[in-house]
XYZ file of C-alpha atoms in Angstrom:
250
model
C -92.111 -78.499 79.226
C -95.934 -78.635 80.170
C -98.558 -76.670 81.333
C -101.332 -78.533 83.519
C -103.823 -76.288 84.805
C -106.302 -77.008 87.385
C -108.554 -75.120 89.821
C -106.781 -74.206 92.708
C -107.708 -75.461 96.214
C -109.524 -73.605 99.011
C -107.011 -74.194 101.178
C -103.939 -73.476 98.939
C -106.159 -70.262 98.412
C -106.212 -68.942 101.376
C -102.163 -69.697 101.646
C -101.104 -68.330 98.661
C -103.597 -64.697 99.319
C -102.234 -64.530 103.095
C -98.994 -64.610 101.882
C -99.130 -61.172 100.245
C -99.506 -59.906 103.817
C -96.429 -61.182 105.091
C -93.452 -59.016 106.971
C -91.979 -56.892 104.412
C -94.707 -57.823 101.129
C -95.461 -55.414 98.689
C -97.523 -52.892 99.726
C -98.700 -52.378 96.160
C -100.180 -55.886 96.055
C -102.298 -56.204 99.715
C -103.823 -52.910 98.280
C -104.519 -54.630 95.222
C -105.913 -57.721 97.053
C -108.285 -55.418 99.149
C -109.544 -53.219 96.260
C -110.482 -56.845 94.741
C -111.866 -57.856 97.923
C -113.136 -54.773 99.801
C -114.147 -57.158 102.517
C -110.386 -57.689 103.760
C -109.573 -54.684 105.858
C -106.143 -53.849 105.613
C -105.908 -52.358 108.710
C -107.166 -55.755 110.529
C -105.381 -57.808 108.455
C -101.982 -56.593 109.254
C -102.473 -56.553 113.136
C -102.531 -60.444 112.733
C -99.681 -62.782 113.089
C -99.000 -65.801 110.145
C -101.431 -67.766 111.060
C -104.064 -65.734 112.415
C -104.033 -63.757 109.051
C -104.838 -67.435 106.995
C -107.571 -67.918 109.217
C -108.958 -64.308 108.672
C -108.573 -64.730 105.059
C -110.677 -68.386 105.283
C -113.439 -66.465 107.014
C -113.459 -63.517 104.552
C -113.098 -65.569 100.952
C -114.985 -68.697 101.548
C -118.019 -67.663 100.061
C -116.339 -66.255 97.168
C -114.487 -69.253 96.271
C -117.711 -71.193 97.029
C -119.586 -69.487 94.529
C -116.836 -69.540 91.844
C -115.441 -72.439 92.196
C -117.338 -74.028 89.264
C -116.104 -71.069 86.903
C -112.750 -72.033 87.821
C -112.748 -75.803 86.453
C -114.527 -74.705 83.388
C -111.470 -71.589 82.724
C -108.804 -74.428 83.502
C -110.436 -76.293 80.597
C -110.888 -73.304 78.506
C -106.999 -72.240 79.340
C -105.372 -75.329 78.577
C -107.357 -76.021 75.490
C -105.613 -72.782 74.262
C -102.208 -73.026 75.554
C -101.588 -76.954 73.891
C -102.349 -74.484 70.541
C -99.220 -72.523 71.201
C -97.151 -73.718 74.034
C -94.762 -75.863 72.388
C -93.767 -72.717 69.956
C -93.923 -70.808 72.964
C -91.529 -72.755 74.243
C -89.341 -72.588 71.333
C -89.226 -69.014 71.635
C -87.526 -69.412 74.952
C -85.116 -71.922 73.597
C -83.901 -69.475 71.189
C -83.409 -66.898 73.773
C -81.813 -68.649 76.229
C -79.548 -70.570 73.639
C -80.692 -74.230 74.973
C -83.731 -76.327 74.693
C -85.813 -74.731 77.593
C -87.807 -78.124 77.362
C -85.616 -79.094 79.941
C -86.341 -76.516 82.297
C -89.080 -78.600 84.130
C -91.159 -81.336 82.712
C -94.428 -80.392 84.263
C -95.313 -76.925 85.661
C -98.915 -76.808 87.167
C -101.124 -73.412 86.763
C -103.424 -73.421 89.750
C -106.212 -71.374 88.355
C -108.107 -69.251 91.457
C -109.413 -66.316 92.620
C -106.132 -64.688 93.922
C -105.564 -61.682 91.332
C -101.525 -61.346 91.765
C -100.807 -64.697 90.616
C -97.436 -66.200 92.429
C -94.978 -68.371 90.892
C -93.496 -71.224 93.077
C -89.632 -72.011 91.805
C -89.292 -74.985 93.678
C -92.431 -76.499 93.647
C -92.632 -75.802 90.040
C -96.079 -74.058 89.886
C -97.807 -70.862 89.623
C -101.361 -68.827 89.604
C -103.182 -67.625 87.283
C -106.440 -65.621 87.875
C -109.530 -67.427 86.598
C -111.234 -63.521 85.378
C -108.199 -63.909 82.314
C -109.400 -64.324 78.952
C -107.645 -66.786 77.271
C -105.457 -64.219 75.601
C -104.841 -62.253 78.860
C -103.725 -65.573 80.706
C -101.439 -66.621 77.825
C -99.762 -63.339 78.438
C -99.581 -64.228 82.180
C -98.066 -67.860 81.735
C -95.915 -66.262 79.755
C -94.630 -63.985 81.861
C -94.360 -66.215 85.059
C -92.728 -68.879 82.752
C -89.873 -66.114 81.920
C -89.108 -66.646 85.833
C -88.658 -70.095 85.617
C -86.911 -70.242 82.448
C -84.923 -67.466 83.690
C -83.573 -68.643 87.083
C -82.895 -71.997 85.329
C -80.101 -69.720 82.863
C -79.528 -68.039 86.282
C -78.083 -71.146 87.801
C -75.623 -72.147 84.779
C -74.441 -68.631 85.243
C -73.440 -68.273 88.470
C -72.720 -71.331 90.129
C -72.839 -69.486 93.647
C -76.155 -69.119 93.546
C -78.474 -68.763 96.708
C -81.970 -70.081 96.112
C -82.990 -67.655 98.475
C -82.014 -64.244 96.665
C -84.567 -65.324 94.212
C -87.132 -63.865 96.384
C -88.797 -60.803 97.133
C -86.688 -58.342 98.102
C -83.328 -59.226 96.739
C -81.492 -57.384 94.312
C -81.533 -60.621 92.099
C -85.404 -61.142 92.499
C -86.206 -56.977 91.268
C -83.329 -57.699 88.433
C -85.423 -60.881 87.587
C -88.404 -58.516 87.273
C -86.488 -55.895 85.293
C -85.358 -58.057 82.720
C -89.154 -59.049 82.044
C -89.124 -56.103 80.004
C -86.183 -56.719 77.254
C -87.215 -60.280 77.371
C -90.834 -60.374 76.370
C -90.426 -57.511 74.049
C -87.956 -59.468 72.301
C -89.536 -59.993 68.881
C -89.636 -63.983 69.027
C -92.027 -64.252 72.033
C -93.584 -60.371 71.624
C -96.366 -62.259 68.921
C -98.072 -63.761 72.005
C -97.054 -61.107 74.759
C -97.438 -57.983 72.794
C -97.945 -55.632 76.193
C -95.689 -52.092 75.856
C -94.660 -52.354 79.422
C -94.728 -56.237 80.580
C -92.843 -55.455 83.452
C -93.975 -53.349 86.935
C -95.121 -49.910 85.601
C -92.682 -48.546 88.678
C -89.887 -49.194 87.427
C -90.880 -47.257 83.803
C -90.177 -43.966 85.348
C -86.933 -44.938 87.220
C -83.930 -42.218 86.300
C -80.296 -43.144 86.825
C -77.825 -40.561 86.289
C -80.228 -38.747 83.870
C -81.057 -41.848 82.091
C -83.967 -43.860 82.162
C -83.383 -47.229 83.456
C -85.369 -49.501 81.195
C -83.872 -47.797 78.289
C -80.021 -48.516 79.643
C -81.701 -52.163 80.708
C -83.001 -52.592 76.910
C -79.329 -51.603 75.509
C -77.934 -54.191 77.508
C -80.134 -57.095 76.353
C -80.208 -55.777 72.995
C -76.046 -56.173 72.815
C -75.120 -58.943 74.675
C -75.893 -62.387 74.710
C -78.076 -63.789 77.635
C -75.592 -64.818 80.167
C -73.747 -61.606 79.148
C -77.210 -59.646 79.977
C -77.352 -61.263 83.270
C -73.698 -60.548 84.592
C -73.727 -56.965 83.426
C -77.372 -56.375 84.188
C -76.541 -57.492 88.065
C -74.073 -55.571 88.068
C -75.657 -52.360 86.907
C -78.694 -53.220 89.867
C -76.059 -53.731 92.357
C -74.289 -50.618 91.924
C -77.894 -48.730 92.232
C -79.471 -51.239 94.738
C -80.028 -48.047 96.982
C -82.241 -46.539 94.472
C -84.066 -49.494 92.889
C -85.399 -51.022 95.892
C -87.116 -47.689 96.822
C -89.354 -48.476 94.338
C -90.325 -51.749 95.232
């Protein structure tokens, strides 16, 4: 499995950043966006429909990317440099977690590198963001932790061979588990040497109590005592008897 990273497009850009203002996105993240980029209004912004908010976002990041966009070939050169120094033990790390050669995962996954500071992944298309104002450290951390999705799904699909493609997303009980298990996973001590963040996951779900426990502890026990497919069928489980709770955090 590769990493090719290249600057992102204008026009994928402005896409990729609308799309955090969607019906039902993450409040968290347009809030993010707009802090990053005080000149999208939050209030206009949401009184658009699909297309009208792409268009607003064109008018309001043009410049930026403009102005940037020469920074952004030079970090793609600077963060593939230093991920062909550790991706294929990277990799490895995976394998041994997930119990098969994650090399098989995808051939090719493309890192558009751009201004848009959340970073999506893309399953399907086999691609995702990363935000050219990374150091090289900070971004291996990020591919990292969007390659856990892929990797992860992949595992997902051996699993349970009723999978929808679709509960992968945003807000689905298997999507927040997805972003639970980030935790366990890249504190696990054979990928932690490049990822060495205390909380890798969303800091909301840190303070999440269940029946007087805290979740991410009773999330760590499971991962810690089971082997990975056993983590995932138990894990759902534990998420889908608490859906309720868990999804009013996120």
């Amino acid at each position: 499995m590769k990493l090719k990273f290249e600057k992102a497009t204008f026009e994928y850009t402005c896409k990729s950043i609308s799309e955090f203002f969607g019906e039902g996105a993450m409040e968290d993240f347009q809030e993010y966006i707009c802090e990053v980029y005080p000149s999208i209004i939050l209030n206009e912004i949401k009184r658009l429909n699909g297309a009208e908010k792409e268009s607003y976002i064109k008018n309001k990041i043009r410049g930026i990317y403009d102005k940037e966009k020469s920074i952004m070939v030079e970090k793609a050169r600077e963060y593939q440099e230093k991920w062909d120094e550790h991706g294929i033990e990277i990799v490895n790390c995976f394998s041994e977690i997930l119990g098969y050669d994650a090399n098989n995962v995808m051939n090719e996954i493309k890192v558009r590198v751009g201004i848009n500071p959340i970073c999506p992944r893309y399953l399907e298309e086999g691609e995702f963001d990363t935000y050219y104002k990374l150091n090289s450290k900070q971004n291996i951390t990020n591919c990292i932790h969007e390659l856990t999705h892929f990797v992860w799904f992949d595992c997902w699909k051996k699993t349970f061979k009723d999978y929808k493609e679709e509960s992968f997303e945003h807000p689905n009980i298997v999507w927040i588990f997805s972003e639970i298990a980030i935790d366990p996973i890249l504190r696990d001590d054979r990928i932690k040497k490049f990822c060495s963040l205390e909380k890798p996951a969303y800091e909301c779900f840190y303070g999440i109590q269940i029946e007087d426990k805290n979740m991410i502890e009773e999330i760590r026990k499971l991962y810690k005592n089971n082997s990975i497919e056993a983590f995932m069928k138990k894990g759902i489980k534990y998420c889908n008897l608490h859906e309720n709770i868990l999804k009013k955090y996120i």
